[in-house]
PDB file of C-alpha atoms and ligand atoms in Angstrom:
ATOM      1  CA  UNK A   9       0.000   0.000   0.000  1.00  0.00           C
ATOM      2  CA  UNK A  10       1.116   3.274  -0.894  1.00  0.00           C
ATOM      3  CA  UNK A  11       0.354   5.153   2.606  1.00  0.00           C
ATOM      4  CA  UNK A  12       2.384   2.337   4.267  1.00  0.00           C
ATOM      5  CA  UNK A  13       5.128   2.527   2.143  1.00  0.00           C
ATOM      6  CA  UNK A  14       5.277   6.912   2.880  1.00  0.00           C
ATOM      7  CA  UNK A  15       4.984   6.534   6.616  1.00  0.00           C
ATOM      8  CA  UNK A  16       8.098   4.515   6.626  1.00  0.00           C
ATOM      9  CA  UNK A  17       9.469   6.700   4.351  1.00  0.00           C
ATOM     10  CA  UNK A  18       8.897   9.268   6.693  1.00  0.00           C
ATOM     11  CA  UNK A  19       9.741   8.301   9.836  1.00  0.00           C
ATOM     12  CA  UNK A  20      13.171   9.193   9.902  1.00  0.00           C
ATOM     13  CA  UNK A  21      11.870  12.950   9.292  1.00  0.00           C
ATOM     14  CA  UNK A  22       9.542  12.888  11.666  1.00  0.00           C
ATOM     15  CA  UNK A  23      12.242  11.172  14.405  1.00  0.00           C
ATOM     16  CA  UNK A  24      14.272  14.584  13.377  1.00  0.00           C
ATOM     17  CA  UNK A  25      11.451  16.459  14.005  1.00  0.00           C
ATOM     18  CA  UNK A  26      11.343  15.004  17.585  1.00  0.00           C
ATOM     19  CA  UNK A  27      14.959  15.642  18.186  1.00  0.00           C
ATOM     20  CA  UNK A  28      14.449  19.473  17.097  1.00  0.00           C
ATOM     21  CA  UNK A  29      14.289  22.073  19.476  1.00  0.00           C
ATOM     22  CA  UNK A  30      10.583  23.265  19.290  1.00  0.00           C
ATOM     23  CA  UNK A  31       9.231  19.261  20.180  1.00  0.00           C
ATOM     24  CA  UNK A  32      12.306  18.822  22.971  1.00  0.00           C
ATOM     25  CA  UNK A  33      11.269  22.055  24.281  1.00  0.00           C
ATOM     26  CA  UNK A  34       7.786  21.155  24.371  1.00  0.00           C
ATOM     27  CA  UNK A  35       8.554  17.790  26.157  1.00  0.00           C
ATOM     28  CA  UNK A  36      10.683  19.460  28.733  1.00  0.00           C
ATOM     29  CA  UNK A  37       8.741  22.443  29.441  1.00  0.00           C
ATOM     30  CA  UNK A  38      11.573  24.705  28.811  1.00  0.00           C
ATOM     31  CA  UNK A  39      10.342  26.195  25.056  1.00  0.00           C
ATOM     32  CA  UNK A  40      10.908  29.657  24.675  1.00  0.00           C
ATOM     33  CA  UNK A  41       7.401  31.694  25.382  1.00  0.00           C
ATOM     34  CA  UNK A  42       8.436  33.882  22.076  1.00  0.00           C
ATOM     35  CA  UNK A  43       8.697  30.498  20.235  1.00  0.00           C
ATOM     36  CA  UNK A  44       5.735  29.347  20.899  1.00  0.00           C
ATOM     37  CA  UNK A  45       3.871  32.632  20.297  1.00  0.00           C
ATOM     38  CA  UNK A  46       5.493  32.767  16.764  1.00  0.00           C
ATOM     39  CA  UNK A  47       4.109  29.276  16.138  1.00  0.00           C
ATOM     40  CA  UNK A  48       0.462  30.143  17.059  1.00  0.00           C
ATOM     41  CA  UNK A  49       0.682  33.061  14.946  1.00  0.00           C
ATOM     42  CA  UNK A  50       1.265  31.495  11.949  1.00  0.00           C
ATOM     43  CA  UNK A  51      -0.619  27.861  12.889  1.00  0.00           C
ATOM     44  CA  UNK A  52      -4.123  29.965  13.332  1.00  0.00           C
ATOM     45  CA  UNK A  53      -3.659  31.276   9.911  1.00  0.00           C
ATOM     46  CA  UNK A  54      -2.190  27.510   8.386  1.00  0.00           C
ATOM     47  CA  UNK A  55      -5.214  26.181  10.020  1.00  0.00           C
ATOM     48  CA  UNK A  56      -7.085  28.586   8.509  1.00  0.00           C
ATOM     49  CA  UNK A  57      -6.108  27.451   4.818  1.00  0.00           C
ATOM     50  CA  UNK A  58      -6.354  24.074   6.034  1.00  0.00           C
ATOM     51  CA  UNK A  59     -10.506  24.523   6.158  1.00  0.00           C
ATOM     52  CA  UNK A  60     -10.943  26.775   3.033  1.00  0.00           C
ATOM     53  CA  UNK A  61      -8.663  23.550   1.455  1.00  0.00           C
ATOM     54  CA  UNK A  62     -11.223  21.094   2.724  1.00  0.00           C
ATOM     55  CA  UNK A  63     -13.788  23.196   0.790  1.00  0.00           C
ATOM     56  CA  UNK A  64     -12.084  23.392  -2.603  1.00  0.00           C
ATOM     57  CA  UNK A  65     -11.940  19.737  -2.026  1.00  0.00           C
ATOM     58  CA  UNK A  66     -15.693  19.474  -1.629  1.00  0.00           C
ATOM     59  CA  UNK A  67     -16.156  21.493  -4.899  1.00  0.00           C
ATOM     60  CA  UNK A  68     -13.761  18.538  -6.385  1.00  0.00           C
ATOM     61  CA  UNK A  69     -16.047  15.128  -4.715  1.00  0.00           C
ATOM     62  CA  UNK A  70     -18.960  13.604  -6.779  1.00  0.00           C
ATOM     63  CA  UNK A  71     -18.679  10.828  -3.459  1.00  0.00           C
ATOM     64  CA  UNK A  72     -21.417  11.555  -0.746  1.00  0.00           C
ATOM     65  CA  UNK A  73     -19.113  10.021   1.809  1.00  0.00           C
ATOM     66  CA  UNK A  74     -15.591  11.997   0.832  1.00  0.00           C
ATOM     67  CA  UNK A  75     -18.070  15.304   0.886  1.00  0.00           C
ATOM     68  CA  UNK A  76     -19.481  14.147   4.299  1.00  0.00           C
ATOM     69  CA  UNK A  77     -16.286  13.308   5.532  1.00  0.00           C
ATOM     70  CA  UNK A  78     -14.676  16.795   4.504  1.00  0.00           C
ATOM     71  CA  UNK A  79     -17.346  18.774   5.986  1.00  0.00           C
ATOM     72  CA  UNK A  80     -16.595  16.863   9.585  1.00  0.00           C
ATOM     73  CA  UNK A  81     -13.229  17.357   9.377  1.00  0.00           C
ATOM     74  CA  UNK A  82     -13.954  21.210   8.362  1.00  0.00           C
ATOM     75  CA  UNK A  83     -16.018  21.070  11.587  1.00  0.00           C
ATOM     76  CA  UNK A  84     -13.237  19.703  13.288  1.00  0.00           C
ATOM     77  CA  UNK A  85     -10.358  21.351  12.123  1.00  0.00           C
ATOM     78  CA  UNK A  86     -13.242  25.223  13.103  1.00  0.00           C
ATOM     79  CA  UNK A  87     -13.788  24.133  16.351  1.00  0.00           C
ATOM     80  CA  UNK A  88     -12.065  20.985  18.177  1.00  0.00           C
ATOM     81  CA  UNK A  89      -7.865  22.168  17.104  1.00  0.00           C
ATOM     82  CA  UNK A  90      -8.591  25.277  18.990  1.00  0.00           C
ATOM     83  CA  UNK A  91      -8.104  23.129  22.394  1.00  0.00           C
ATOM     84  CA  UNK A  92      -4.902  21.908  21.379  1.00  0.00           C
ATOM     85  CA  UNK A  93      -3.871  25.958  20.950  1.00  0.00           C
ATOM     86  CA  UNK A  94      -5.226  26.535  23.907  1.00  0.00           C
ATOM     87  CA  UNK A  95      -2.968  24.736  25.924  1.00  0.00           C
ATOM     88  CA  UNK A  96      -0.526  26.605  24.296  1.00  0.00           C
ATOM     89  CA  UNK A  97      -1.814  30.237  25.446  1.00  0.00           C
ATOM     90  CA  UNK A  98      -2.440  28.861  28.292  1.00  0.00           C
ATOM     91  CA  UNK A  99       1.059  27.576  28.789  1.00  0.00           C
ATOM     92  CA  UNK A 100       2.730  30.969  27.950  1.00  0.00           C
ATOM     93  CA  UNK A 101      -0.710  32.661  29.688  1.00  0.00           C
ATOM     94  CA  UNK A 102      -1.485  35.443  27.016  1.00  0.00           C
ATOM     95  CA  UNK A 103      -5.070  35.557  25.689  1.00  0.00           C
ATOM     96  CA  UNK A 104      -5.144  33.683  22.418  1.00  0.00           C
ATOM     97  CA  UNK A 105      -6.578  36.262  20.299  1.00  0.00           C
ATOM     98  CA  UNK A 106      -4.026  38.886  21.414  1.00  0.00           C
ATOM     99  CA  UNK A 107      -1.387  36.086  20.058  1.00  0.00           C
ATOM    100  CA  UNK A 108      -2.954  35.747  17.325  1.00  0.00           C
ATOM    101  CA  UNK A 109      -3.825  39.197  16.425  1.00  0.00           C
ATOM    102  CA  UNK A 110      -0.357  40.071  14.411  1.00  0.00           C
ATOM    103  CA  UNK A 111       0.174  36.393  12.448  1.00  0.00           C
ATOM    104  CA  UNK A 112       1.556  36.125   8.962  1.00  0.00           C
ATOM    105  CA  UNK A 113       2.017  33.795   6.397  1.00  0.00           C
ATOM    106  CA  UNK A 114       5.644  33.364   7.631  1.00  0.00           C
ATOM    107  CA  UNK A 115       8.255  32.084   4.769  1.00  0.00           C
ATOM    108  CA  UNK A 116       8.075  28.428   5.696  1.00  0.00           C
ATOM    109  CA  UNK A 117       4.625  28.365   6.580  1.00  0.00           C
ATOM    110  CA  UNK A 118       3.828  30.415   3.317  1.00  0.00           C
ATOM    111  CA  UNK A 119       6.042  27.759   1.553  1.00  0.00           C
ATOM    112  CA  UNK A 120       4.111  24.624   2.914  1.00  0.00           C
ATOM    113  CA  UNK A 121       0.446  26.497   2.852  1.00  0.00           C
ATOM    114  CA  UNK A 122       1.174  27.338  -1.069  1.00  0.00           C
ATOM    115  CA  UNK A 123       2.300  23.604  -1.784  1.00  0.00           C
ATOM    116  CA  UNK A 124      -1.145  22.544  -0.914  1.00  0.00           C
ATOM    117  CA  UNK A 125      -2.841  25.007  -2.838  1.00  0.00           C
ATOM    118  CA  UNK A 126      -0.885  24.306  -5.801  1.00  0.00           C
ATOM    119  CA  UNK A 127      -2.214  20.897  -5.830  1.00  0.00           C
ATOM    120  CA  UNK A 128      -5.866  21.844  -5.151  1.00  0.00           C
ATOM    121  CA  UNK A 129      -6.224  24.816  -8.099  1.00  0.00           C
ATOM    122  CA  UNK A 130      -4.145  22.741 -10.307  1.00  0.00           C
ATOM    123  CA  UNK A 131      -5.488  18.867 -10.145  1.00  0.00           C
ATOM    124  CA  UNK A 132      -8.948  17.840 -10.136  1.00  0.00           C
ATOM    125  CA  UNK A 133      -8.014  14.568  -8.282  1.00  0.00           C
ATOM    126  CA  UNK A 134      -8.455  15.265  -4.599  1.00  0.00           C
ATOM    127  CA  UNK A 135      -5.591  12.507  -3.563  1.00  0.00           C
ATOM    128  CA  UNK A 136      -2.710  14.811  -5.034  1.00  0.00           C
ATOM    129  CA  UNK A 137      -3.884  17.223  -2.141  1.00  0.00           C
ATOM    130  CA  UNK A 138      -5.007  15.057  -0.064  1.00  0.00           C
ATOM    131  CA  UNK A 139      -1.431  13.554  -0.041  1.00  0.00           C
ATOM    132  CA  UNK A 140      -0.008  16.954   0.508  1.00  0.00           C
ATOM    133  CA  UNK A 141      -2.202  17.526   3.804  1.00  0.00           C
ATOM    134  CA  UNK A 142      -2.055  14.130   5.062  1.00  0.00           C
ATOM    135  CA  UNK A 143       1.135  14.699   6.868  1.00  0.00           C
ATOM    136  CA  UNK A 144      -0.658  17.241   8.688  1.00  0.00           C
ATOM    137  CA  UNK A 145      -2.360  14.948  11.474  1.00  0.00           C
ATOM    138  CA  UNK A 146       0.225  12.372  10.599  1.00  0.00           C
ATOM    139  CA  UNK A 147       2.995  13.684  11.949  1.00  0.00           C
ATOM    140  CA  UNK A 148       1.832  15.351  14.820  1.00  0.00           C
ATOM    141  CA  UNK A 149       0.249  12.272  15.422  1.00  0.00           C
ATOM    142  CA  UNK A 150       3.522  10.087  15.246  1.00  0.00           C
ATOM    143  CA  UNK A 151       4.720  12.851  17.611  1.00  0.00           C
ATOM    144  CA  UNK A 152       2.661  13.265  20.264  1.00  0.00           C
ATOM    145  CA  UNK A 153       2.908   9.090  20.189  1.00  0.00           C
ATOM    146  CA  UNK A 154       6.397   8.882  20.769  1.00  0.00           C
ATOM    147  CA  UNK A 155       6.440  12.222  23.135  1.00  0.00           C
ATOM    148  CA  UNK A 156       3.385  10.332  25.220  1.00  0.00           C
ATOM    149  CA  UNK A 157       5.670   6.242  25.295  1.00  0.00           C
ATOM    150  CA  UNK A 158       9.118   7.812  26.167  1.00  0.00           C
ATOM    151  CA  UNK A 159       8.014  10.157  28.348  1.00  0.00           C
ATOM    152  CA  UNK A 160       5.661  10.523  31.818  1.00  0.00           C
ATOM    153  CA  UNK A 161       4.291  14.188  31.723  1.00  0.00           C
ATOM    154  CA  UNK A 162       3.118  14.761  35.366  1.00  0.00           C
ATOM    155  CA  UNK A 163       0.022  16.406  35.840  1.00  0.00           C
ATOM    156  CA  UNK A 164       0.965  20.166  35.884  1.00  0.00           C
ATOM    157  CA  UNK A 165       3.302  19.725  33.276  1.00  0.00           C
ATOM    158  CA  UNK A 166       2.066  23.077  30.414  1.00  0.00           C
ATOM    159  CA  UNK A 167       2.474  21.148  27.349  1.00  0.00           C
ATOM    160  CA  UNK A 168       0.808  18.063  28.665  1.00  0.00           C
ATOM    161  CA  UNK A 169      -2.487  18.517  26.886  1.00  0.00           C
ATOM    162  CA  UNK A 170      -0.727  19.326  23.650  1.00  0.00           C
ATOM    163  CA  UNK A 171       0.798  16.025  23.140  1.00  0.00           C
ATOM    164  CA  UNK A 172      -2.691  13.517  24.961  1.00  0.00           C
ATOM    165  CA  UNK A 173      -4.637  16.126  21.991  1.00  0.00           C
ATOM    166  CA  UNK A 174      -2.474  14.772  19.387  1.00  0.00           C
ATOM    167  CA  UNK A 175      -2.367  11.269  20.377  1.00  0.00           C
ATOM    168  CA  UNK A 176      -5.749  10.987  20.714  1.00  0.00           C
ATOM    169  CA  UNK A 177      -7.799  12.535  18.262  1.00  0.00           C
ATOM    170  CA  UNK A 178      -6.421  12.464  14.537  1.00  0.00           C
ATOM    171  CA  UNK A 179      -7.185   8.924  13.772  1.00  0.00           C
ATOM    172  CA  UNK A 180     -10.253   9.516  11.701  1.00  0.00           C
ATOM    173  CA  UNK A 181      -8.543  12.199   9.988  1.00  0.00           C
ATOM    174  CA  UNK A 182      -5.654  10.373   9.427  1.00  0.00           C
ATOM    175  CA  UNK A 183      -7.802   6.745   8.097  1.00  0.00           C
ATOM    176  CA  UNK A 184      -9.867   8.922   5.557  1.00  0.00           C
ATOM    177  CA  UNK A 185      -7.092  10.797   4.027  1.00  0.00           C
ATOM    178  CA  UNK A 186      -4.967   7.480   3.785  1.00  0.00           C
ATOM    179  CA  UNK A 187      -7.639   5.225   1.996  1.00  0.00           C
ATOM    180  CA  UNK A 188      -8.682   8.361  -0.307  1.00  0.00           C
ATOM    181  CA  UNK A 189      -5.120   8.614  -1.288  1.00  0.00           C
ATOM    182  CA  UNK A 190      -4.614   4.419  -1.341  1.00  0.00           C
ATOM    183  CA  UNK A 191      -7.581   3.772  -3.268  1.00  0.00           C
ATOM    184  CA  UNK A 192      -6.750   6.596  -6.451  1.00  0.00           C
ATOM    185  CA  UNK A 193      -3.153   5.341  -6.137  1.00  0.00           C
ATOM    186  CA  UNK A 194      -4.395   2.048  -7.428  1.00  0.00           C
ATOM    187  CA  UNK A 195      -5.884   3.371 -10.979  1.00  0.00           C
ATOM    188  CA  UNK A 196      -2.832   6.124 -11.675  1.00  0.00           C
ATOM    189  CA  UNK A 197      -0.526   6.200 -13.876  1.00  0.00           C
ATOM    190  CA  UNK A 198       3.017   5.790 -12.657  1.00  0.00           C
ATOM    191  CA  UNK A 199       3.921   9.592 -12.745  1.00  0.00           C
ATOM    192  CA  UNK A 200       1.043  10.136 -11.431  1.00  0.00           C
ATOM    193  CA  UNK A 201       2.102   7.976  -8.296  1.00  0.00           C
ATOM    194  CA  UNK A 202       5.190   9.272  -8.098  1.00  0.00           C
ATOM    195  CA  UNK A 203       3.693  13.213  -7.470  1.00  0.00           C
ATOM    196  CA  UNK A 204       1.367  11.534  -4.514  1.00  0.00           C
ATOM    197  CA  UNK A 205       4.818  10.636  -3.152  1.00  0.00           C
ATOM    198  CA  UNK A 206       6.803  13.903  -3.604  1.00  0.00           C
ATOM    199  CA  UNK A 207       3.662  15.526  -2.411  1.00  0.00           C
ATOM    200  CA  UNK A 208       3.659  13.535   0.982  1.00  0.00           C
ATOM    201  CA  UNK A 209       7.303  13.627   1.587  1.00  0.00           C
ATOM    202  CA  UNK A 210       7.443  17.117   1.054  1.00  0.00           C
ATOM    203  CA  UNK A 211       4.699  18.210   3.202  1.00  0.00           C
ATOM    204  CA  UNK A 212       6.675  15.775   6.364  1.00  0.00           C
ATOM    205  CA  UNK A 213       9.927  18.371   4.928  1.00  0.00           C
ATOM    206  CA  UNK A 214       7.557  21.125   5.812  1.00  0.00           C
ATOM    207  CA  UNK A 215       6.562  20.226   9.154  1.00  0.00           C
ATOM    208  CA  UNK A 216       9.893  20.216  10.164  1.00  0.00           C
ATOM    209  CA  UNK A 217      10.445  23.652   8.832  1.00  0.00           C
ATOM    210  CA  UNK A 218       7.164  24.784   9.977  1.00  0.00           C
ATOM    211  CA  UNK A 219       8.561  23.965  13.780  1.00  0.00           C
ATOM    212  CA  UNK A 220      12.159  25.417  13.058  1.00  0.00           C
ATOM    213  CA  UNK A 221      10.070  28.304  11.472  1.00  0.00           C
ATOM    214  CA  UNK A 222       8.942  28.966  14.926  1.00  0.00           C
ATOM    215  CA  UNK A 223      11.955  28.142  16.999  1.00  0.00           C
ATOM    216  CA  UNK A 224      13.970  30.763  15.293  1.00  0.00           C
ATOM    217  CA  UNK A 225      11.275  33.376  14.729  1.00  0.00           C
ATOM    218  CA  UNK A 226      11.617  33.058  11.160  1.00  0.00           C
ATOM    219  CA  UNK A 227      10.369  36.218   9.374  1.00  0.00           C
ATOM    220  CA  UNK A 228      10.414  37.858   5.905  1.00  0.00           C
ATOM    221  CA  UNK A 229      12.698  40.433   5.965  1.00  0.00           C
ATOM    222  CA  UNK A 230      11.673  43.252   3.439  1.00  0.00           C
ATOM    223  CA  UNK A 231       7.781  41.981   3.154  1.00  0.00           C
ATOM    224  CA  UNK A 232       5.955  43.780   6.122  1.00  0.00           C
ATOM    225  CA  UNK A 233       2.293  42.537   5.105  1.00  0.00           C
ATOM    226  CA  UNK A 234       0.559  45.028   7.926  1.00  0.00           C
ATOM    227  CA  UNK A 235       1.427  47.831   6.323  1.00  0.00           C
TER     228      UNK A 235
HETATM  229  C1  HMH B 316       1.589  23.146  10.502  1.00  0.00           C
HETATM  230  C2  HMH B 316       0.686  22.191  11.178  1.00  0.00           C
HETATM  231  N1  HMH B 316       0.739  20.899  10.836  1.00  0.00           N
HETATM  232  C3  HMH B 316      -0.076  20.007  11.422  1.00  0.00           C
HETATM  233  C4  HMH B 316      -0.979  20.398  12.379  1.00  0.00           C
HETATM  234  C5  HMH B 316      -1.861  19.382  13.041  1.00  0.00           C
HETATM  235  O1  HMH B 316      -3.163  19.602  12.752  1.00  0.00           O
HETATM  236  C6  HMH B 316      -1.021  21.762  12.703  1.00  0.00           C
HETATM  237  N2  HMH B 316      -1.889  22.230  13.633  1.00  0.00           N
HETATM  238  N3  HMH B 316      -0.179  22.626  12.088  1.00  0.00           N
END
């Protein structure tokens, strides 16, 4: 299976991802606050694209269960992520909205939020975006799995909630997306294939930059898009 064969592929990004400063500071409770508030600036907005993606993706279905299944995970993704940022603000106790007030697309987020659209506005086959947003809930997934068996987070511990959110509630997500993508995999041509592939690995590439992106603050330079 195609999906199978990707997560393996992956998992020596996502281990690197794990290693990386914004997960180990996570883990041990030591993450910068600035860090952190850079991340939810720019995950509100990623989140964000990640619904209005769901709806080109609608637009794309002629299946009554894909459609259904989209709008839930719209539904989802509008309402039941917000806990998993609110551990967050919590943890570096701002209000969420002030963090969130000043986000921006920035570079690596703009990077990874423009390689899904790129597949949604230029393939009608939902499974070449669908493999580019997969490693969305996959990887924090994979994550907050390995955070939650190598580690005991005590019960005060700030980040705590972050990681049982993640472990717990993107397997329907997650089993969708995969047999959407596994099932269209079957009747493409080879090239075809091979983009669902690039697509997938890329996006696990991105999460990693997405968390660097927020451990060093990572801004554009010359583009100051409130003026
Ligand atoms: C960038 C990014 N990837 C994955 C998730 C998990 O939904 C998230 N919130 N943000």
């Amino acid at each position: 299976m195609l999906t199978e064969e990707l997560r393996n592929e992956a998992e020596p990004i996502i281990e690197a991802i794990y290693n990386d400063t914004f997960i180990q500071g996570l883990i041990h409770g030591n993450i910068d606050a600035a860090a952190v508030i850079h991340y939810l600036r720019a995950d509100s907005l990623y989140l964000e694209e990640f619904a209005n993606l769901y709806a080109m993706l609608i637009a794309k279905s002629d299946s009554k269960d894909t459609v259904k299944f989209l709008l839930s995970q719209m539904e989802f993704l509008l309402e039941g992520e917000s806990e998993a940022h609110a551990v967050l603000a919590q943890a570096v106790d701002m209000p969420y909205e002030d963090i969130i007030r000043d986000g921006a697309w920035y570079p690596s987020a703009d990077h990874y939020i423009k390689h899904m659209y790129f597949n949604a506005f230029s393939r009608e086959n939902i499974a070449f975006t669908l493999s580019a947003m997969a490693p969305c809930p996959y990887v924090y997934r994979r994550i907050a799995e390995k955070a939650m068996a190598r580690h005991t987070f005590e019960a005060g511990h700030p980040y705590r909630g972050w990681f049982e959110f993640y472990a717990r509630d993107m397997d329907d997500t997650l089993d969708v997306m995969l047999t959407i993508i596994d099932n269209e995999a079957e009747r493409m041509p080879a090239e075809d294939m091979k983009q669902l592939r690039r697509n997938f690995i890329e996006s696990v590439e991105h999460e990693r930059r997405f968390f660097n992106m927020a451990a060093t603050k990572e801004r554009w330079m010359e583009v100051d898009v409130h003026a």
